[in-house]
Amino acid sequence: MSWSARDREVYQEIELWRQSLNERSGNDLTNVYSKWIERSFSLLPEDIKKEIFAHIDTSLFHIHSTMQGFQLQQDERENILRTAKAFDDSIMQVEDIRRLTIDQLNYLSLQQSGRHRLYSFLQGGIAGSGGAAAFLSDLVALLIINIRAIQFTASAYGRDVHTPYEMTIALKVFHASTLPRKFQGDAWDDLIDTLNHVQSDYFFTGSDELTNERWLEGPGLQLFKTLAIKMFKNKRAGGYPVISMAIGATANYQLTRTVTEYAERFYQYRYLIEKNS
């Protein structure tokens, strides 16, 4: 099926966005932190490093698969299907959603990304309130919110993340979108290369490794947010640590905004390439 004028326009938007990834670079502080992470891990034996990252990868797969069993997850999937049926009443399952136009798919996706950005914003505000439990749970909550956001972006573009292939692809998108920005361009190219070597639509036959030293910089940068929250937690207005809450909310929102934009561009790209093949 050939592209419409709108399809070509969106493809150009994706190309410009991809070029912008090459222009991103860290500031002096993040570059120092990046070198420190690299130096620290270089001191570890290779087998220890592999074991650490294997454990992290396994945890991510478990989180992803566990979330799929939640009733809330299933209800939201049904909501996506119901909204899609408003555009085309012949849609019966997630894969049928791909029959919609790029703008209709974008509408479905933006509903999900907007909701998850709000969740992330609120979670950051709670973390910034200074409570010990809220602070400790922030990283886990961010992990769940952003994986969930990618799952539903995938569903909005007609991808069934219950299958091993789509589950692995979604987690690779999560990995790429949560890398430090200077690495996201190369990660995008790796994702596209993965798509170009598909051997099965159900089972993933490539490398399922997700995390590495570069990826750890992303979660590690949350420490800077934590330090900022701690610095201002005693600056209160009306009994609330407003500055700390604003720092937490803004940092979390920006992360989820980056993740959802990355996922949106990736699934748009897949849709367009498959439509044109």
Short mmCIF file of C-alpha atoms in Angstrom, two decimals:
data_model
loop_
_atom_site.label_atom_id
_atom_site.label_comp_id
_atom_site.label_asym_id
_atom_site.label_seq_id
_atom_site.Cartn_x
_atom_site.Cartn_y
_atom_site.Cartn_z
CA MET A 1 0.00 0.00 0.00
CA SER A 2 1.41 3.39 -0.99
CA TRP A 3 1.81 6.31 1.37
CA SER A 4 -0.62 9.20 1.53
CA ALA A 5 0.61 12.79 1.55
CA ARG A 6 0.15 12.79 5.33
CA ASP A 7 2.22 9.60 5.66
CA ARG A 8 5.09 11.24 3.79
CA GLU A 9 4.80 14.31 6.00
CA VAL A 10 5.02 12.22 9.19
CA TYR A 11 7.98 10.29 7.78
CA GLN A 12 9.81 13.58 7.22
CA GLU A 13 9.01 14.58 10.80
CA ILE A 14 10.55 11.32 12.02
CA GLU A 15 13.68 11.91 9.91
CA LEU A 16 14.11 15.41 11.36
CA TRP A 17 13.57 14.09 14.87
CA ARG A 18 16.17 11.37 14.27
CA GLN A 19 18.68 13.98 13.11
CA SER A 20 18.02 15.98 16.28
CA LEU A 21 19.18 13.00 18.35
CA ASN A 22 22.68 13.46 16.90
CA GLU A 23 22.74 17.03 18.17
CA ARG A 24 22.19 16.07 21.79
CA SER A 25 25.15 16.01 24.13
CA GLY A 26 25.51 15.97 27.88
CA ASN A 27 26.61 18.90 30.01
CA ASP A 28 29.89 18.93 31.95
CA LEU A 29 28.32 17.39 35.04
CA THR A 30 26.71 14.48 33.20
CA ASN A 31 29.88 13.90 31.17
CA VAL A 32 31.91 13.62 34.37
CA TYR A 33 29.32 11.23 35.77
CA SER A 34 29.41 9.21 32.53
CA LYS A 35 33.17 8.81 32.75
CA TRP A 36 32.92 7.82 36.41
CA ILE A 37 30.39 5.07 35.60
CA GLU A 38 32.55 3.80 32.74
CA ARG A 39 35.68 3.81 34.88
CA SER A 40 33.94 2.06 37.79
CA PHE A 41 32.58 -0.74 35.64
CA SER A 42 35.89 -1.22 33.86
CA LEU A 43 37.30 -2.40 37.20
CA LEU A 44 34.78 -5.23 37.45
CA PRO A 45 35.50 -8.68 35.96
CA GLU A 46 33.60 -9.32 32.74
CA ASP A 47 31.61 -12.24 34.19
CA ILE A 48 30.43 -10.08 37.12
CA LYS A 49 29.27 -7.35 34.74
CA LYS A 50 27.38 -9.87 32.63
CA GLU A 51 25.70 -11.28 35.72
CA ILE A 52 24.62 -7.82 36.92
CA PHE A 53 23.08 -6.87 33.60
CA ALA A 54 21.49 -10.31 33.16
CA HIS A 55 19.72 -9.84 36.51
CA ILE A 56 18.50 -6.38 35.51
CA ASP A 57 17.27 -7.67 32.13
CA THR A 58 15.44 -10.57 33.79
CA SER A 59 13.79 -8.16 36.23
CA LEU A 60 12.58 -5.97 33.37
CA PHE A 61 11.08 -8.96 31.55
CA HIS A 62 9.36 -10.08 34.76
CA ILE A 63 7.94 -6.61 35.40
CA HIS A 64 6.66 -6.42 31.83
CA SER A 65 5.00 -9.84 31.87
CA THR A 66 3.55 -9.36 35.38
CA MET A 67 1.95 -6.07 34.39
CA GLN A 68 0.24 -7.77 31.47
CA GLY A 69 -1.77 -9.87 33.92
CA PHE A 70 -3.23 -6.92 35.82
CA GLN A 71 -6.93 -6.28 35.28
CA LEU A 72 -6.23 -2.56 34.96
CA GLN A 73 -3.92 -3.35 32.06
CA GLN A 74 -6.53 -5.47 30.32
CA ASP A 75 -9.22 -2.82 30.85
CA GLU A 76 -7.04 -0.14 29.28
CA ARG A 77 -6.34 -2.40 26.32
CA GLU A 78 -10.08 -2.80 25.84
CA ASN A 79 -10.48 0.98 26.01
CA ILE A 80 -8.00 1.37 23.17
CA LEU A 81 -9.93 -1.16 21.11
CA ARG A 82 -13.24 0.58 21.80
CA THR A 83 -11.83 3.94 20.73
CA ALA A 84 -10.35 2.37 17.59
CA LYS A 85 -13.74 0.84 16.74
CA ALA A 86 -15.18 4.36 16.72
CA PHE A 87 -12.96 4.98 13.68
CA ASP A 88 -13.54 1.55 12.09
CA ASP A 89 -16.23 -0.74 13.49
CA SER A 90 -14.69 -3.79 11.79
CA ILE A 91 -11.75 -3.74 14.23
CA MET A 92 -11.95 -6.81 16.48
CA GLN A 93 -8.43 -7.24 17.88
CA VAL A 94 -5.33 -5.17 18.52
CA GLU A 95 -3.63 -6.11 15.23
CA ASP A 96 -6.63 -4.74 13.29
CA ILE A 97 -5.86 -1.25 14.59
CA ARG A 98 -3.11 -1.00 11.96
CA ARG A 99 -5.83 -0.46 9.36
CA LEU A 100 -6.37 3.07 10.69
CA THR A 101 -4.67 6.16 9.30
CA ILE A 102 -1.51 7.60 10.83
CA ASP A 103 -3.44 10.48 12.41
CA GLN A 104 -6.02 8.15 13.93
CA LEU A 105 -3.23 6.02 15.39
CA ASN A 106 -1.55 9.15 16.68
CA TYR A 107 -4.79 10.16 18.41
CA LEU A 108 -4.98 6.79 20.19
CA SER A 109 -1.34 7.04 21.20
CA LEU A 110 -1.52 10.62 22.49
CA GLN A 111 -4.37 9.65 24.80
CA GLN A 112 -2.04 7.14 26.43
CA SER A 113 1.10 9.28 26.51
CA GLY A 114 -0.73 12.25 28.00
CA ARG A 115 -2.16 10.10 30.76
CA HIS A 116 1.21 8.56 31.64
CA ARG A 117 2.97 11.93 31.64
CA LEU A 118 0.41 13.05 34.20
CA TYR A 119 1.01 9.92 36.30
CA SER A 120 4.74 10.59 36.20
CA PHE A 121 4.27 14.25 37.11
CA LEU A 122 2.14 13.35 40.14
CA GLN A 123 4.56 10.62 41.21
CA GLY A 124 7.44 13.09 41.07
CA GLY A 125 5.50 15.54 43.20
CA ILE A 126 4.84 12.83 45.79
CA ALA A 127 8.53 11.86 45.79
CA GLY A 128 9.45 15.50 46.27
CA SER A 129 7.24 15.76 49.34
CA GLY A 130 10.12 14.24 51.30
CA GLY A 131 8.45 11.16 52.72
CA ALA A 132 10.84 8.21 53.05
CA ALA A 133 8.42 5.71 51.51
CA ALA A 134 7.61 8.02 48.60
CA PHE A 135 11.28 8.64 47.96
CA LEU A 136 12.24 4.94 47.98
CA SER A 137 9.36 3.97 45.73
CA ASP A 138 10.02 6.68 43.14
CA LEU A 139 12.48 4.75 40.97
CA VAL A 140 10.28 1.63 40.91
CA ALA A 141 7.19 3.72 40.15
CA LEU A 142 9.01 5.50 37.31
CA LEU A 143 10.07 2.15 35.89
CA ILE A 144 6.50 0.84 35.91
CA ILE A 145 4.95 4.05 34.54
CA ASN A 146 7.35 4.26 31.61
CA ILE A 147 7.20 0.58 30.68
CA ARG A 148 3.42 0.82 30.84
CA ALA A 149 3.46 3.93 28.64
CA ILE A 150 5.42 2.07 25.97
CA GLN A 151 3.14 -0.97 26.19
CA PHE A 152 0.08 1.16 25.49
CA THR A 153 1.79 3.17 22.76
CA ALA A 154 2.56 -0.16 21.09
CA SER A 155 -1.07 -1.27 21.50
CA ALA A 156 -2.29 2.03 20.06
CA TYR A 157 -0.29 1.22 16.92
CA GLY A 158 -1.71 -2.29 16.65
CA ARG A 159 1.07 -4.27 18.35
CA ASP A 160 0.17 -7.09 20.73
CA VAL A 161 2.76 -6.84 23.51
CA HIS A 162 1.64 -10.20 24.90
CA THR A 163 3.74 -11.95 22.24
CA PRO A 164 7.43 -12.64 22.98
CA TYR A 165 8.53 -10.63 19.95
CA GLU A 166 6.54 -7.49 20.73
CA MET A 167 7.38 -7.73 24.43
CA THR A 168 11.10 -7.77 23.64
CA ILE A 169 10.78 -4.92 21.14
CA ALA A 170 8.87 -2.83 23.70
CA LEU A 171 11.60 -3.39 26.28
CA LYS A 172 14.26 -2.46 23.74
CA VAL A 173 12.35 0.78 23.12
CA PHE A 174 12.31 1.33 26.88
CA HIS A 175 16.07 0.77 27.01
CA ALA A 176 16.75 3.14 24.11
CA SER A 177 14.46 5.91 25.36
CA THR A 178 15.89 5.89 28.89
CA LEU A 179 19.52 6.06 27.78
CA PRO A 180 21.36 9.36 28.25
CA ARG A 181 20.38 11.55 25.30
CA LYS A 182 23.80 11.44 23.64
CA PHE A 183 23.36 7.66 23.12
CA GLN A 184 19.76 7.67 21.91
CA GLY A 185 20.60 8.17 18.24
CA ASP A 186 22.79 5.06 18.05
CA ALA A 187 20.15 3.13 19.99
CA TRP A 188 17.54 4.17 17.42
CA ASP A 189 19.72 2.82 14.61
CA ASP A 190 20.08 -0.46 16.51
CA LEU A 191 16.30 -0.71 16.88
CA ILE A 192 15.76 -0.15 13.17
CA ASP A 193 18.44 -2.72 12.37
CA THR A 194 16.58 -5.19 14.60
CA LEU A 195 13.38 -4.59 12.61
CA ASN A 196 15.26 -5.19 9.36
CA HIS A 197 16.32 -8.66 10.49
CA VAL A 198 12.96 -10.05 11.59
CA GLN A 199 12.70 -13.82 11.20
CA SER A 200 9.48 -14.34 13.15
CA ASP A 201 6.52 -12.12 14.06
CA TYR A 202 5.92 -14.11 17.24
CA PHE A 203 9.27 -15.21 18.67
CA PHE A 204 12.20 -12.84 19.03
CA THR A 205 15.26 -14.43 17.40
CA GLY A 206 17.85 -11.68 17.91
CA SER A 207 19.82 -10.65 20.97
CA ASP A 208 17.52 -9.99 23.93
CA GLU A 209 20.16 -8.15 25.95
CA LEU A 210 18.82 -4.82 27.17
CA THR A 211 20.97 -3.07 29.74
CA ASN A 212 24.64 -2.09 29.83
CA GLU A 213 26.94 0.49 31.40
CA ARG A 214 25.50 3.25 29.25
CA TRP A 215 21.95 2.50 30.35
CA LEU A 216 22.88 2.63 34.04
CA GLU A 217 23.75 6.29 33.61
CA GLY A 218 20.05 7.08 33.15
CA PRO A 219 18.77 5.66 36.46
CA GLY A 220 21.94 6.95 38.10
CA LEU A 221 21.10 10.49 37.02
CA GLN A 222 18.03 10.22 39.24
CA LEU A 223 20.52 10.69 42.07
CA PHE A 224 20.94 14.31 41.01
CA LYS A 225 17.18 14.78 41.26
CA THR A 226 17.30 13.17 44.70
CA LEU A 227 20.06 15.51 45.85
CA ALA A 228 18.13 18.53 44.63
CA ILE A 229 15.00 17.34 46.44
CA LYS A 230 16.97 16.84 49.64
CA MET A 231 18.55 20.29 49.36
CA PHE A 232 15.20 22.06 49.20
CA LYS A 233 13.00 19.79 51.31
CA ASN A 234 13.04 22.26 54.22
CA LYS A 235 11.99 25.18 52.02
CA ARG A 236 8.28 25.08 52.71
CA ALA A 237 5.27 27.15 51.76
CA GLY A 238 2.03 26.48 53.57
CA GLY A 239 3.63 23.46 55.21
CA TYR A 240 4.60 21.82 51.91
CA PRO A 241 8.09 21.51 50.38
CA VAL A 242 6.91 23.21 47.20
CA ILE A 243 10.33 23.55 45.55
CA SER A 244 11.22 19.89 46.17
CA MET A 245 7.84 18.78 44.86
CA ALA A 246 8.29 20.93 41.74
CA ILE A 247 11.76 19.47 41.12
CA GLY A 248 10.47 15.90 41.45
CA ALA A 249 7.39 16.51 39.31
CA THR A 250 9.31 18.31 36.55
CA ALA A 251 12.12 15.73 36.39
CA ASN A 252 9.70 12.81 36.22
CA TYR A 253 7.52 14.53 33.63
CA GLN A 254 10.50 15.27 31.38
CA LEU A 255 11.66 11.66 31.54
CA THR A 256 8.25 10.26 30.60
CA ARG A 257 7.87 12.91 27.90
CA THR A 258 11.15 11.72 26.35
CA VAL A 259 10.12 8.06 26.65
CA THR A 260 6.67 8.54 25.11
CA GLU A 261 7.99 10.70 22.28
CA TYR A 262 10.65 8.10 21.46
CA ALA A 263 8.09 5.29 21.53
CA GLU A 264 5.66 7.31 19.41
CA ARG A 265 8.29 7.92 16.72
CA PHE A 266 9.38 4.29 16.73
CA TYR A 267 5.91 2.82 16.29
CA GLN A 268 5.04 5.45 13.69
CA TYR A 269 8.14 4.41 11.77
CA ARG A 270 7.18 0.73 11.93
CA TYR A 271 3.69 1.48 10.71
CA LEU A 272 4.94 3.52 7.76
CA ILE A 273 7.66 1.09 6.70
CA GLU A 274 5.28 -1.87 6.80
CA LYS A 275 2.62 0.09 4.94
CA ASN A 276 5.09 0.92 2.18
CA SER A 277 6.53 -2.59 1.87
#
